[in-house]
Amino acid sequence: VISERIKEIQKEGEQGRRRIQRWSRWLTVFLGAGQAYGFTVLFQNTNPAILPGLDWFQRLSIVLVLTAGTVMLMWFGELITEYGIGNGVSLIIFAGIIGRGPQGVSAVFSAHSTGGGLADYLPFIIFGGIALVMTAVIIEVQQAVRKIPIQSAQRVTGGREIGRRASFLPLRVNHAGVIPIIFAISVMFLPTIISNYFQGAPPDTWYYKAAAWIRGNFTPDTANLPMAITYNALYFAFTFAFTYFYTAITFEVTEVADNLKRYSSFIPGIRPGRPTADYLAAVMNRVTFAGACFLGFITVILPIATAKISGIPHQQMYLGGTAILIVVGVALDTMKQLQTQLVMRQYRGFIR
């Protein structure tokens, strides 16, 4: 995806996969160490009582411990992927969201409970109803595909002619999954994270004032209405753009067209080769537009609408649209792999 060299390594089979996996592990270690150091400095600036003045050895120890925790999670994820069912890292994230669910709901309820009987439960009933409806909608969108008809040319096998077989190529509406949202969140949080490093700066400096302005205004729920509109518009735009970007680098229309041509398959009415790639790109762009709008709605419009209807601030919504999207996506992928394992077990006698 990043370069032609990596693309060539991906085509080397198992050996290429192991090389890329080894590079990914080292990259995870370096990123984990950088993030650990950043959080150490951040906690020192925002909450000096938690981490008072640290010498270089104490800071190094904290960074090593946090990095070791990242490596252990990566190792657990690989073990789950290898010996379990589903993607290990995704299942760890899934378990974290589900495991903290009761505690998050309890904390929100305690913050909004006034002892008013049914009135205390009404916002949660409304929020629960919206969450159930959105879960059903997300399931439908996650499973929605645009079927491109495919036909296989007539072939001769074993002295017999095999006629044309009709099938289809599924193009997922939300091909990118939750990755564009993660990218967009990282970009939108970056100014606030950087501004937190300057909390310990002298108050009369320009960068301290700029950082304070960013922390107070560059948020989705700021009282500054123009900045709130700007923030949410940028959030939607980044989610929309990253959806197209990630889809483009993970669904290579030229490679799909070459594979169809290699196996003597074609799209009715479309010539093999470059015309097929252009047709698939045009269809995928239209399908991705719907998926990008859906992800933008989940990340920006849904939390605002839910907060207005239920009265619960969207920072306190533990199961927001993004969390539901992650949970539903992981659950659906795990169910598909379970079904595949059950089918293979059913036909294991024939395979032997």
PDB file of N, CA and C in Angstrom, residues 195-295:
ATOM      1  N   SER A 195      -1.595  21.033  22.402  1.00  0.00           N
ATOM      2  CA  SER A 195      -1.802  22.180  23.298  1.00  0.00           C
ATOM      3  C   SER A 195      -1.632  21.802  24.765  1.00  0.00           C
ATOM      4  N   ASN A 196      -1.914  20.543  25.104  1.00  0.00           N
ATOM      5  CA  ASN A 196      -1.772  20.121  26.503  1.00  0.00           C
ATOM      6  C   ASN A 196      -0.316  20.131  26.970  1.00  0.00           C
ATOM      7  N   TYR A 197       0.622  20.024  26.021  1.00  0.00           N
ATOM      8  CA  TYR A 197       2.029  20.032  26.400  1.00  0.00           C
ATOM      9  C   TYR A 197       2.491  21.411  26.876  1.00  0.00           C
ATOM     10  N   PHE A 198       1.700  22.451  26.592  1.00  0.00           N
ATOM     11  CA  PHE A 198       2.111  23.812  26.942  1.00  0.00           C
ATOM     12  C   PHE A 198       1.388  24.341  28.173  1.00  0.00           C
ATOM     13  N   GLN A 199       0.732  23.450  28.927  1.00  0.00           N
ATOM     14  CA  GLN A 199       0.045  23.920  30.132  1.00  0.00           C
ATOM     15  C   GLN A 199       1.022  24.399  31.194  1.00  0.00           C
ATOM     16  N   GLY A 200       2.220  23.879  31.177  1.00  0.00           N
ATOM     17  CA  GLY A 200       3.213  24.306  32.160  1.00  0.00           C
ATOM     18  C   GLY A 200       4.044  25.490  31.715  1.00  0.00           C
ATOM     19  N   ALA A 201       3.712  26.078  30.548  1.00  0.00           N
ATOM     20  CA  ALA A 201       4.481  27.216  30.038  1.00  0.00           C
ATOM     21  C   ALA A 201       4.124  28.490  30.802  1.00  0.00           C
ATOM     22  N   PRO A 202       4.951  29.515  30.733  1.00  0.00           N
ATOM     23  CA  PRO A 202       4.627  30.803  31.386  1.00  0.00           C
ATOM     24  C   PRO A 202       3.326  31.381  30.835  1.00  0.00           C
ATOM     25  N   PRO A 203       2.428  31.858  31.692  1.00  0.00           N
ATOM     26  CA  PRO A 203       1.108  32.318  31.235  1.00  0.00           C
ATOM     27  C   PRO A 203       1.143  33.518  30.303  1.00  0.00           C
ATOM     28  N   ASP A 204       2.221  34.305  30.312  1.00  0.00           N
ATOM     29  CA  ASP A 204       2.248  35.511  29.488  1.00  0.00           C
ATOM     30  C   ASP A 204       2.820  35.269  28.089  1.00  0.00           C
ATOM     31  N   THR A 205       3.159  34.026  27.761  1.00  0.00           N
ATOM     32  CA  THR A 205       3.693  33.723  26.432  1.00  0.00           C
ATOM     33  C   THR A 205       2.558  33.506  25.436  1.00  0.00           C
ATOM     34  N   TRP A 206       2.859  33.758  24.149  1.00  0.00           N
ATOM     35  CA  TRP A 206       1.824  33.642  23.124  1.00  0.00           C
ATOM     36  C   TRP A 206       1.402  32.196  22.920  1.00  0.00           C
ATOM     37  N   TYR A 207       2.357  31.244  23.044  1.00  0.00           N
ATOM     38  CA  TYR A 207       1.997  29.851  22.806  1.00  0.00           C
ATOM     39  C   TYR A 207       1.153  29.290  23.943  1.00  0.00           C
ATOM     40  N   TYR A 208       1.320  29.817  25.163  1.00  0.00           N
ATOM     41  CA  TYR A 208       0.435  29.391  26.254  1.00  0.00           C
ATOM     42  C   TYR A 208      -0.989  29.866  25.990  1.00  0.00           C
ATOM     43  N   LYS A 209      -1.143  31.120  25.536  1.00  0.00           N
ATOM     44  CA  LYS A 209      -2.473  31.651  25.236  1.00  0.00           C
ATOM     45  C   LYS A 209      -3.102  30.924  24.051  1.00  0.00           C
ATOM     46  N   ALA A 210      -2.284  30.613  23.027  1.00  0.00           N
ATOM     47  CA  ALA A 210      -2.817  29.883  21.872  1.00  0.00           C
ATOM     48  C   ALA A 210      -3.270  28.484  22.275  1.00  0.00           C
ATOM     49  N   ALA A 211      -2.472  27.812  23.117  1.00  0.00           N
ATOM     50  CA  ALA A 211      -2.846  26.472  23.575  1.00  0.00           C
ATOM     51  C   ALA A 211      -4.119  26.513  24.410  1.00  0.00           C
ATOM     52  N   ALA A 212      -4.254  27.538  25.268  1.00  0.00           N
ATOM     53  CA  ALA A 212      -5.469  27.659  26.079  1.00  0.00           C
ATOM     54  C   ALA A 212      -6.690  27.906  25.201  1.00  0.00           C
ATOM     55  N   TRP A 213      -6.525  28.704  24.144  1.00  0.00           N
ATOM     56  CA  TRP A 213      -7.651  28.953  23.229  1.00  0.00           C
ATOM     57  C   TRP A 213      -8.055  27.673  22.508  1.00  0.00           C
ATOM     58  N   ILE A 214      -7.080  26.877  22.084  1.00  0.00           N
ATOM     59  CA  ILE A 214      -7.382  25.618  21.392  1.00  0.00           C
ATOM     60  C   ILE A 214      -8.132  24.672  22.316  1.00  0.00           C
ATOM     61  N   ARG A 215      -7.676  24.548  23.571  1.00  0.00           N
ATOM     62  CA  ARG A 215      -8.344  23.648  24.507  1.00  0.00           C
ATOM     63  C   ARG A 215      -9.771  24.100  24.797  1.00  0.00           C
ATOM     64  N   GLY A 216     -10.019  25.391  24.791  1.00  0.00           N
ATOM     65  CA  GLY A 216     -11.350  25.887  25.117  1.00  0.00           C
ATOM     66  C   GLY A 216     -12.302  25.962  23.948  1.00  0.00           C
ATOM     67  N   ASN A 217     -11.773  26.008  22.709  1.00  0.00           N
ATOM     68  CA  ASN A 217     -12.637  26.241  21.553  1.00  0.00           C
ATOM     69  C   ASN A 217     -12.626  25.116  20.527  1.00  0.00           C
ATOM     70  N   PHE A 218     -11.511  24.379  20.416  1.00  0.00           N
ATOM     71  CA  PHE A 218     -11.448  23.337  19.386  1.00  0.00           C
ATOM     72  C   PHE A 218     -11.977  22.021  19.940  1.00  0.00           C
ATOM     73  N   THR A 219     -13.268  22.013  20.262  1.00  0.00           N
ATOM     74  CA  THR A 219     -13.969  20.841  20.771  1.00  0.00           C
ATOM     75  C   THR A 219     -15.345  20.778  20.116  1.00  0.00           C
ATOM     76  N   PRO A 220     -15.957  19.592  20.044  1.00  0.00           N
ATOM     77  CA  PRO A 220     -17.257  19.487  19.360  1.00  0.00           C
ATOM     78  C   PRO A 220     -18.397  20.171  20.083  1.00  0.00           C
ATOM     79  N   ASP A 221     -18.276  20.378  21.397  1.00  0.00           N
ATOM     80  CA  ASP A 221     -19.378  20.947  22.175  1.00  0.00           C
ATOM     81  C   ASP A 221     -19.025  22.302  22.775  1.00  0.00           C
ATOM     82  N   THR A 222     -18.113  23.020  22.155  1.00  0.00           N
ATOM     83  CA  THR A 222     -17.727  24.323  22.672  1.00  0.00           C
ATOM     84  C   THR A 222     -18.898  25.304  22.612  1.00  0.00           C
ATOM     85  N   ALA A 223     -18.896  26.267  23.545  1.00  0.00           N
ATOM     86  CA  ALA A 223     -19.945  27.288  23.554  1.00  0.00           C
ATOM     87  C   ALA A 223     -19.794  28.267  22.401  1.00  0.00           C
ATOM     88  N   ASN A 224     -18.621  28.281  21.779  1.00  0.00           N
ATOM     89  CA  ASN A 224     -18.374  29.125  20.609  1.00  0.00           C
ATOM     90  C   ASN A 224     -19.020  28.457  19.398  1.00  0.00           C
ATOM     91  N   LEU A 225     -20.212  28.927  19.008  1.00  0.00           N
ATOM     92  CA  LEU A 225     -20.985  28.265  17.959  1.00  0.00           C
ATOM     93  C   LEU A 225     -20.242  28.175  16.632  1.00  0.00           C
ATOM     94  N   PRO A 226     -19.602  29.256  16.131  1.00  0.00           N
ATOM     95  CA  PRO A 226     -18.860  29.114  14.865  1.00  0.00           C
ATOM     96  C   PRO A 226     -17.771  28.050  14.935  1.00  0.00           C
ATOM     97  N   MET A 227     -17.058  27.960  16.068  1.00  0.00           N
ATOM     98  CA  MET A 227     -16.016  26.946  16.204  1.00  0.00           C
ATOM     99  C   MET A 227     -16.613  25.550  16.309  1.00  0.00           C
ATOM    100  N   ALA A 228     -17.777  25.421  16.966  1.00  0.00           N
ATOM    101  CA  ALA A 228     -18.434  24.114  17.043  1.00  0.00           C
ATOM    102  C   ALA A 228     -18.833  23.635  15.652  1.00  0.00           C
ATOM    103  N   ILE A 229     -19.386  24.545  14.842  1.00  0.00           N
ATOM    104  CA  ILE A 229     -19.762  24.187  13.469  1.00  0.00           C
ATOM    105  C   ILE A 229     -18.516  23.832  12.658  1.00  0.00           C
ATOM    106  N   THR A 230     -17.452  24.633  12.821  1.00  0.00           N
ATOM    107  CA  THR A 230     -16.209  24.369  12.087  1.00  0.00           C
ATOM    108  C   THR A 230     -15.614  23.024  12.476  1.00  0.00           C
ATOM    109  N   TYR A 231     -15.586  22.737  13.778  1.00  0.00           N
ATOM    110  CA  TYR A 231     -15.018  21.476  14.257  1.00  0.00           C
ATOM    111  C   TYR A 231     -15.775  20.285  13.677  1.00  0.00           C
ATOM    112  N   ASN A 232     -17.097  20.301  13.793  1.00  0.00           N
ATOM    113  CA  ASN A 232     -17.885  19.166  13.315  1.00  0.00           C
ATOM    114  C   ASN A 232     -17.841  19.043  11.796  1.00  0.00           C
ATOM    115  N   ALA A 233     -17.761  20.188  11.095  1.00  0.00           N
ATOM    116  CA  ALA A 233     -17.641  20.132   9.636  1.00  0.00           C
ATOM    117  C   ALA A 233     -16.306  19.513   9.226  1.00  0.00           C
ATOM    118  N   LEU A 234     -15.227  19.898   9.918  1.00  0.00           N
ATOM    119  CA  LEU A 234     -13.921  19.297   9.632  1.00  0.00           C
ATOM    120  C   LEU A 234     -13.914  17.808   9.958  1.00  0.00           C
ATOM    121  N   TYR A 235     -14.535  17.436  11.059  1.00  0.00           N
ATOM    122  CA  TYR A 235     -14.620  16.031  11.459  1.00  0.00           C
ATOM    123  C   TYR A 235     -15.329  15.216  10.381  1.00  0.00           C
ATOM    124  N   PHE A 236     -16.455  15.736   9.889  1.00  0.00           N
ATOM    125  CA  PHE A 236     -17.200  15.056   8.830  1.00  0.00           C
ATOM    126  C   PHE A 236     -16.352  14.967   7.562  1.00  0.00           C
ATOM    127  N   ALA A 237     -15.673  16.067   7.209  1.00  0.00           N
ATOM    128  CA  ALA A 237     -14.877  16.088   5.980  1.00  0.00           C
ATOM    129  C   ALA A 237     -13.715  15.103   6.055  1.00  0.00           C
ATOM    130  N   PHE A 238     -13.028  15.041   7.194  1.00  0.00           N
ATOM    131  CA  PHE A 238     -11.917  14.101   7.341  1.00  0.00           C
ATOM    132  C   PHE A 238     -12.416  12.654   7.279  1.00  0.00           C
ATOM    133  N   THR A 239     -13.530  12.366   7.929  1.00  0.00           N
ATOM    134  CA  THR A 239     -14.097  11.015   7.865  1.00  0.00           C
ATOM    135  C   THR A 239     -14.455  10.653   6.432  1.00  0.00           C
ATOM    136  N   PHE A 240     -15.076  11.577   5.725  1.00  0.00           N
ATOM    137  CA  PHE A 240     -15.468  11.359   4.331  1.00  0.00           C
ATOM    138  C   PHE A 240     -14.231  11.105   3.463  1.00  0.00           C
ATOM    139  N   ALA A 241     -13.203  11.952   3.612  1.00  0.00           N
ATOM    140  CA  ALA A 241     -12.004  11.826   2.783  1.00  0.00           C
ATOM    141  C   ALA A 241     -11.235  10.546   3.092  1.00  0.00           C
ATOM    142  N   PHE A 242     -11.092  10.200   4.370  1.00  0.00           N
ATOM    143  CA  PHE A 242     -10.357   8.989   4.731  1.00  0.00           C
ATOM    144  C   PHE A 242     -11.095   7.729   4.280  1.00  0.00           C
ATOM    145  N   THR A 243     -12.416   7.790   4.167  1.00  0.00           N
ATOM    146  CA  THR A 243     -13.164   6.641   3.653  1.00  0.00           C
ATOM    147  C   THR A 243     -12.765   6.355   2.212  1.00  0.00           C
ATOM    148  N   TYR A 244     -12.711   7.391   1.388  1.00  0.00           N
ATOM    149  CA  TYR A 244     -12.281   7.219  -0.001  1.00  0.00           C
ATOM    150  C   TYR A 244     -10.818   6.795  -0.077  1.00  0.00           C
ATOM    151  N   PHE A 245      -9.983   7.406   0.766  1.00  0.00           N
ATOM    152  CA  PHE A 245      -8.556   7.094   0.744  1.00  0.00           C
ATOM    153  C   PHE A 245      -8.304   5.633   1.101  1.00  0.00           C
ATOM    154  N   TYR A 246      -8.896   5.169   2.200  1.00  0.00           N
ATOM    155  CA  TYR A 246      -8.645   3.795   2.643  1.00  0.00           C
ATOM    156  C   TYR A 246      -9.249   2.784   1.671  1.00  0.00           C
ATOM    157  N   THR A 247     -10.411   3.099   1.107  1.00  0.00           N
ATOM    158  CA  THR A 247     -11.011   2.199   0.120  1.00  0.00           C
ATOM    159  C   THR A 247     -10.128   2.094  -1.115  1.00  0.00           C
ATOM    160  N   ALA A 248      -9.545   3.217  -1.537  1.00  0.00           N
ATOM    161  CA  ALA A 248      -8.712   3.222  -2.741  1.00  0.00           C
ATOM    162  C   ALA A 248      -7.451   2.388  -2.570  1.00  0.00           C
ATOM    163  N   ILE A 249      -6.861   2.392  -1.366  1.00  0.00           N
ATOM    164  CA  ILE A 249      -5.608   1.664  -1.177  1.00  0.00           C
ATOM    165  C   ILE A 249      -5.831   0.202  -0.808  1.00  0.00           C
ATOM    166  N   THR A 250      -7.027  -0.175  -0.411  1.00  0.00           N
ATOM    167  CA  THR A 250      -7.290  -1.573  -0.051  1.00  0.00           C
ATOM    168  C   THR A 250      -8.060  -2.327  -1.128  1.00  0.00           C
ATOM    169  N   PHE A 251      -8.760  -1.608  -2.004  1.00  0.00           N
ATOM    170  CA  PHE A 251      -9.482  -2.251  -3.099  1.00  0.00           C
ATOM    171  C   PHE A 251      -8.872  -1.755  -4.405  1.00  0.00           C
ATOM    172  N   GLU A 252      -7.931  -2.530  -4.942  1.00  0.00           N
ATOM    173  CA  GLU A 252      -7.225  -2.138  -6.156  1.00  0.00           C
ATOM    174  C   GLU A 252      -7.977  -2.681  -7.365  1.00  0.00           C
ATOM    175  N   VAL A 253      -8.616  -1.774  -8.092  1.00  0.00           N
ATOM    176  CA  VAL A 253      -9.465  -2.191  -9.216  1.00  0.00           C
ATOM    177  C   VAL A 253      -8.633  -2.819 -10.326  1.00  0.00           C
ATOM    178  N   THR A 254      -7.399  -2.355 -10.517  1.00  0.00           N
ATOM    179  CA  THR A 254      -6.550  -2.927 -11.572  1.00  0.00           C
ATOM    180  C   THR A 254      -6.220  -4.379 -11.273  1.00  0.00           C
ATOM    181  N   GLU A 255      -5.913  -4.676 -10.022  1.00  0.00           N
ATOM    182  CA  GLU A 255      -5.605  -6.057  -9.634  1.00  0.00           C
ATOM    183  C   GLU A 255      -6.829  -6.949  -9.760  1.00  0.00           C
ATOM    184  N   VAL A 256      -8.008  -6.444  -9.370  1.00  0.00           N
ATOM    185  CA  VAL A 256      -9.241  -7.229  -9.508  1.00  0.00           C
ATOM    186  C   VAL A 256      -9.533  -7.507 -10.973  1.00  0.00           C
ATOM    187  N   ALA A 257      -9.370  -6.493 -11.829  1.00  0.00           N
ATOM    188  CA  ALA A 257      -9.610  -6.684 -13.263  1.00  0.00           C
ATOM    189  C   ALA A 257      -8.632  -7.689 -13.857  1.00  0.00           C
ATOM    190  N   ASP A 258      -7.363  -7.636 -13.446  1.00  0.00           N
ATOM    191  CA  ASP A 258      -6.375  -8.601 -13.943  1.00  0.00           C
ATOM    192  C   ASP A 258      -6.709 -10.015 -13.492  1.00  0.00           C
ATOM    193  N   ASN A 259      -7.169 -10.175 -12.258  1.00  0.00           N
ATOM    194  CA  ASN A 259      -7.546 -11.504 -11.772  1.00  0.00           C
ATOM    195  C   ASN A 259      -8.742 -12.059 -12.537  1.00  0.00           C
ATOM    196  N   LEU A 260      -9.720 -11.216 -12.830  1.00  0.00           N
ATOM    197  CA  LEU A 260     -10.864 -11.673 -13.628  1.00  0.00           C
ATOM    198  C   LEU A 260     -10.409 -12.125 -15.008  1.00  0.00           C
ATOM    199  N   LYS A 261      -9.516 -11.364 -15.605  1.00  0.00           N
ATOM    200  CA  LYS A 261      -9.017 -11.721 -16.937  1.00  0.00           C
ATOM    201  C   LYS A 261      -8.199 -13.004 -16.891  1.00  0.00           C
ATOM    202  N   ARG A 262      -7.419 -13.179 -15.815  1.00  0.00           N
ATOM    203  CA  ARG A 262      -6.576 -14.366 -15.685  1.00  0.00           C
ATOM    204  C   ARG A 262      -7.420 -15.632 -15.581  1.00  0.00           C
ATOM    205  N   TYR A 263      -8.559 -15.558 -14.925  1.00  0.00           N
ATOM    206  CA  TYR A 263      -9.420 -16.729 -14.749  1.00  0.00           C
ATOM    207  C   TYR A 263     -10.549 -16.779 -15.771  1.00  0.00           C
ATOM    208  N   SER A 264     -10.361 -16.076 -16.892  1.00  0.00           N
ATOM    209  CA  SER A 264     -11.316 -16.111 -18.011  1.00  0.00           C
ATOM    210  C   SER A 264     -12.719 -15.704 -17.572  1.00  0.00           C
ATOM    211  N   SER A 265     -12.794 -14.715 -16.701  1.00  0.00           N
ATOM    212  CA  SER A 265     -14.082 -14.192 -16.253  1.00  0.00           C
ATOM    213  C   SER A 265     -14.222 -12.753 -16.735  1.00  0.00           C
ATOM    214  N   PHE A 266     -15.456 -12.308 -16.864  1.00  0.00           N
ATOM    215  CA  PHE A 266     -15.688 -10.959 -17.370  1.00  0.00           C
ATOM    216  C   PHE A 266     -17.031 -10.450 -16.871  1.00  0.00           C
ATOM    217  N   ILE A 267     -17.184  -9.137 -16.948  1.00  0.00           N
ATOM    218  CA  ILE A 267     -18.451  -8.486 -16.622  1.00  0.00           C
ATOM    219  C   ILE A 267     -19.236  -8.322 -17.909  1.00  0.00           C
ATOM    220  N   PRO A 268     -20.458  -8.819 -17.988  1.00  0.00           N
ATOM    221  CA  PRO A 268     -21.234  -8.715 -19.232  1.00  0.00           C
ATOM    222  C   PRO A 268     -21.332  -7.268 -19.716  1.00  0.00           C
ATOM    223  N   GLY A 269     -20.991  -7.072 -20.990  1.00  0.00           N
ATOM    224  CA  GLY A 269     -21.065  -5.745 -21.588  1.00  0.00           C
ATOM    225  C   GLY A 269     -19.839  -4.888 -21.381  1.00  0.00           C
ATOM    226  N   ILE A 270     -18.838  -5.383 -20.629  1.00  0.00           N
ATOM    227  CA  ILE A 270     -17.612  -4.629 -20.350  1.00  0.00           C
ATOM    228  C   ILE A 270     -16.416  -5.433 -20.851  1.00  0.00           C
ATOM    229  N   ARG A 271     -15.539  -4.790 -21.608  1.00  0.00           N
ATOM    230  CA  ARG A 271     -14.361  -5.483 -22.119  1.00  0.00           C
ATOM    231  C   ARG A 271     -13.371  -5.759 -20.985  1.00  0.00           C
ATOM    232  N   PRO A 272     -12.672  -6.902 -21.050  1.00  0.00           N
ATOM    233  CA  PRO A 272     -11.675  -7.207 -20.021  1.00  0.00           C
ATOM    234  C   PRO A 272     -10.520  -6.207 -20.050  1.00  0.00           C
ATOM    235  N   GLY A 273      -9.786  -6.164 -18.933  1.00  0.00           N
ATOM    236  CA  GLY A 273      -8.626  -5.291 -18.855  1.00  0.00           C
ATOM    237  C   GLY A 273      -8.956  -3.924 -18.300  1.00  0.00           C
ATOM    238  N   ARG A 274      -8.427  -2.894 -18.967  1.00  0.00           N
ATOM    239  CA  ARG A 274      -8.588  -1.531 -18.477  1.00  0.00           C
ATOM    240  C   ARG A 274     -10.043  -1.076 -18.414  1.00  0.00           C
ATOM    241  N   PRO A 275     -10.895  -1.387 -19.421  1.00  0.00           N
ATOM    242  CA  PRO A 275     -12.307  -0.987 -19.301  1.00  0.00           C
ATOM    243  C   PRO A 275     -12.989  -1.572 -18.068  1.00  0.00           C
ATOM    244  N   THR A 276     -12.642  -2.815 -17.715  1.00  0.00           N
ATOM    245  CA  THR A 276     -13.214  -3.420 -16.507  1.00  0.00           C
ATOM    246  C   THR A 276     -12.759  -2.675 -15.256  1.00  0.00           C
ATOM    247  N   ALA A 277     -11.469  -2.315 -15.208  1.00  0.00           N
ATOM    248  CA  ALA A 277     -10.958  -1.565 -14.052  1.00  0.00           C
ATOM    249  C   ALA A 277     -11.651  -0.207 -13.932  1.00  0.00           C
ATOM    250  N   ASP A 278     -11.840   0.477 -15.053  1.00  0.00           N
ATOM    251  CA  ASP A 278     -12.523   1.780 -15.017  1.00  0.00           C
ATOM    252  C   ASP A 278     -13.971   1.630 -14.557  1.00  0.00           C
ATOM    253  N   TYR A 279     -14.626   0.578 -15.022  1.00  0.00           N
ATOM    254  CA  TYR A 279     -16.022   0.351 -14.616  1.00  0.00           C
ATOM    255  C   TYR A 279     -16.110   0.063 -13.117  1.00  0.00           C
ATOM    256  N   LEU A 280     -15.217  -0.797 -12.613  1.00  0.00           N
ATOM    257  CA  LEU A 280     -15.228  -1.115 -11.186  1.00  0.00           C
ATOM    258  C   LEU A 280     -14.914   0.128 -10.348  1.00  0.00           C
ATOM    259  N   ALA A 281     -13.987   0.968 -10.826  1.00  0.00           N
ATOM    260  CA  ALA A 281     -13.656   2.192 -10.091  1.00  0.00           C
ATOM    261  C   ALA A 281     -14.855   3.134 -10.020  1.00  0.00           C
ATOM    262  N   ALA A 282     -15.591   3.253 -11.134  1.00  0.00           N
ATOM    263  CA  ALA A 282     -16.760   4.138 -11.144  1.00  0.00           C
ATOM    264  C   ALA A 282     -17.842   3.630 -10.200  1.00  0.00           C
ATOM    265  N   VAL A 283     -18.101   2.313 -10.237  1.00  0.00           N
ATOM    266  CA  VAL A 283     -19.125   1.742  -9.357  1.00  0.00           C
ATOM    267  C   VAL A 283     -18.699   1.855  -7.899  1.00  0.00           C
ATOM    268  N   MET A 284     -17.418   1.577  -7.615  1.00  0.00           N
ATOM    269  CA  MET A 284     -16.940   1.634  -6.236  1.00  0.00           C
ATOM    270  C   MET A 284     -16.989   3.057  -5.696  1.00  0.00           C
ATOM    271  N   ASN A 285     -16.730   4.047  -6.541  1.00  0.00           N
ATOM    272  CA  ASN A 285     -16.823   5.441  -6.091  1.00  0.00           C
ATOM    273  C   ASN A 285     -18.243   5.795  -5.674  1.00  0.00           C
ATOM    274  N   ARG A 286     -19.233   5.331  -6.449  1.00  0.00           N
ATOM    275  CA  ARG A 286     -20.625   5.618  -6.092  1.00  0.00           C
ATOM    276  C   ARG A 286     -21.022   4.886  -4.817  1.00  0.00           C
ATOM    277  N   VAL A 287     -20.579   3.640  -4.682  1.00  0.00           N
ATOM    278  CA  VAL A 287     -20.900   2.872  -3.479  1.00  0.00           C
ATOM    279  C   VAL A 287     -20.213   3.483  -2.257  1.00  0.00           C
ATOM    280  N   THR A 288     -18.952   3.891  -2.428  1.00  0.00           N
ATOM    281  CA  THR A 288     -18.202   4.477  -1.318  1.00  0.00           C
ATOM    282  C   THR A 288     -18.808   5.796  -0.871  1.00  0.00           C
ATOM    283  N   PHE A 289     -19.426   6.534  -1.790  1.00  0.00           N
ATOM    284  CA  PHE A 289     -20.075   7.793  -1.412  1.00  0.00           C
ATOM    285  C   PHE A 289     -21.150   7.540  -0.359  1.00  0.00           C
ATOM    286  N   ALA A 290     -21.944   6.495  -0.568  1.00  0.00           N
ATOM    287  CA  ALA A 290     -22.972   6.158   0.424  1.00  0.00           C
ATOM    288  C   ALA A 290     -22.332   5.735   1.742  1.00  0.00           C
ATOM    289  N   GLY A 291     -21.264   4.929   1.667  1.00  0.00           N
ATOM    290  CA  GLY A 291     -20.589   4.509   2.890  1.00  0.00           C
ATOM    291  C   GLY A 291     -19.940   5.660   3.632  1.00  0.00           C
ATOM    292  N   ALA A 292     -19.347   6.612   2.896  1.00  0.00           N
ATOM    293  CA  ALA A 292     -18.711   7.767   3.534  1.00  0.00           C
ATOM    294  C   ALA A 292     -19.741   8.662   4.215  1.00  0.00           C
ATOM    295  N   CYS A 293     -20.877   8.869   3.555  1.00  0.00           N
ATOM    296  CA  CYS A 293     -21.949   9.660   4.180  1.00  0.00           C
ATOM    297  C   CYS A 293     -22.459   8.972   5.443  1.00  0.00           C
ATOM    298  N   PHE A 294     -22.555   7.653   5.400  1.00  0.00           N
ATOM    299  CA  PHE A 294     -23.020   6.907   6.573  1.00  0.00           C
ATOM    300  C   PHE A 294     -22.047   7.057   7.740  1.00  0.00           C
ATOM    301  N   LEU A 295     -20.738   6.916   7.472  1.00  0.00           N
ATOM    302  CA  LEU A 295     -19.749   7.059   8.543  1.00  0.00           C
ATOM    303  C   LEU A 295     -19.738   8.483   9.098  1.00  0.00           C
TER     304      LEU A 295
END
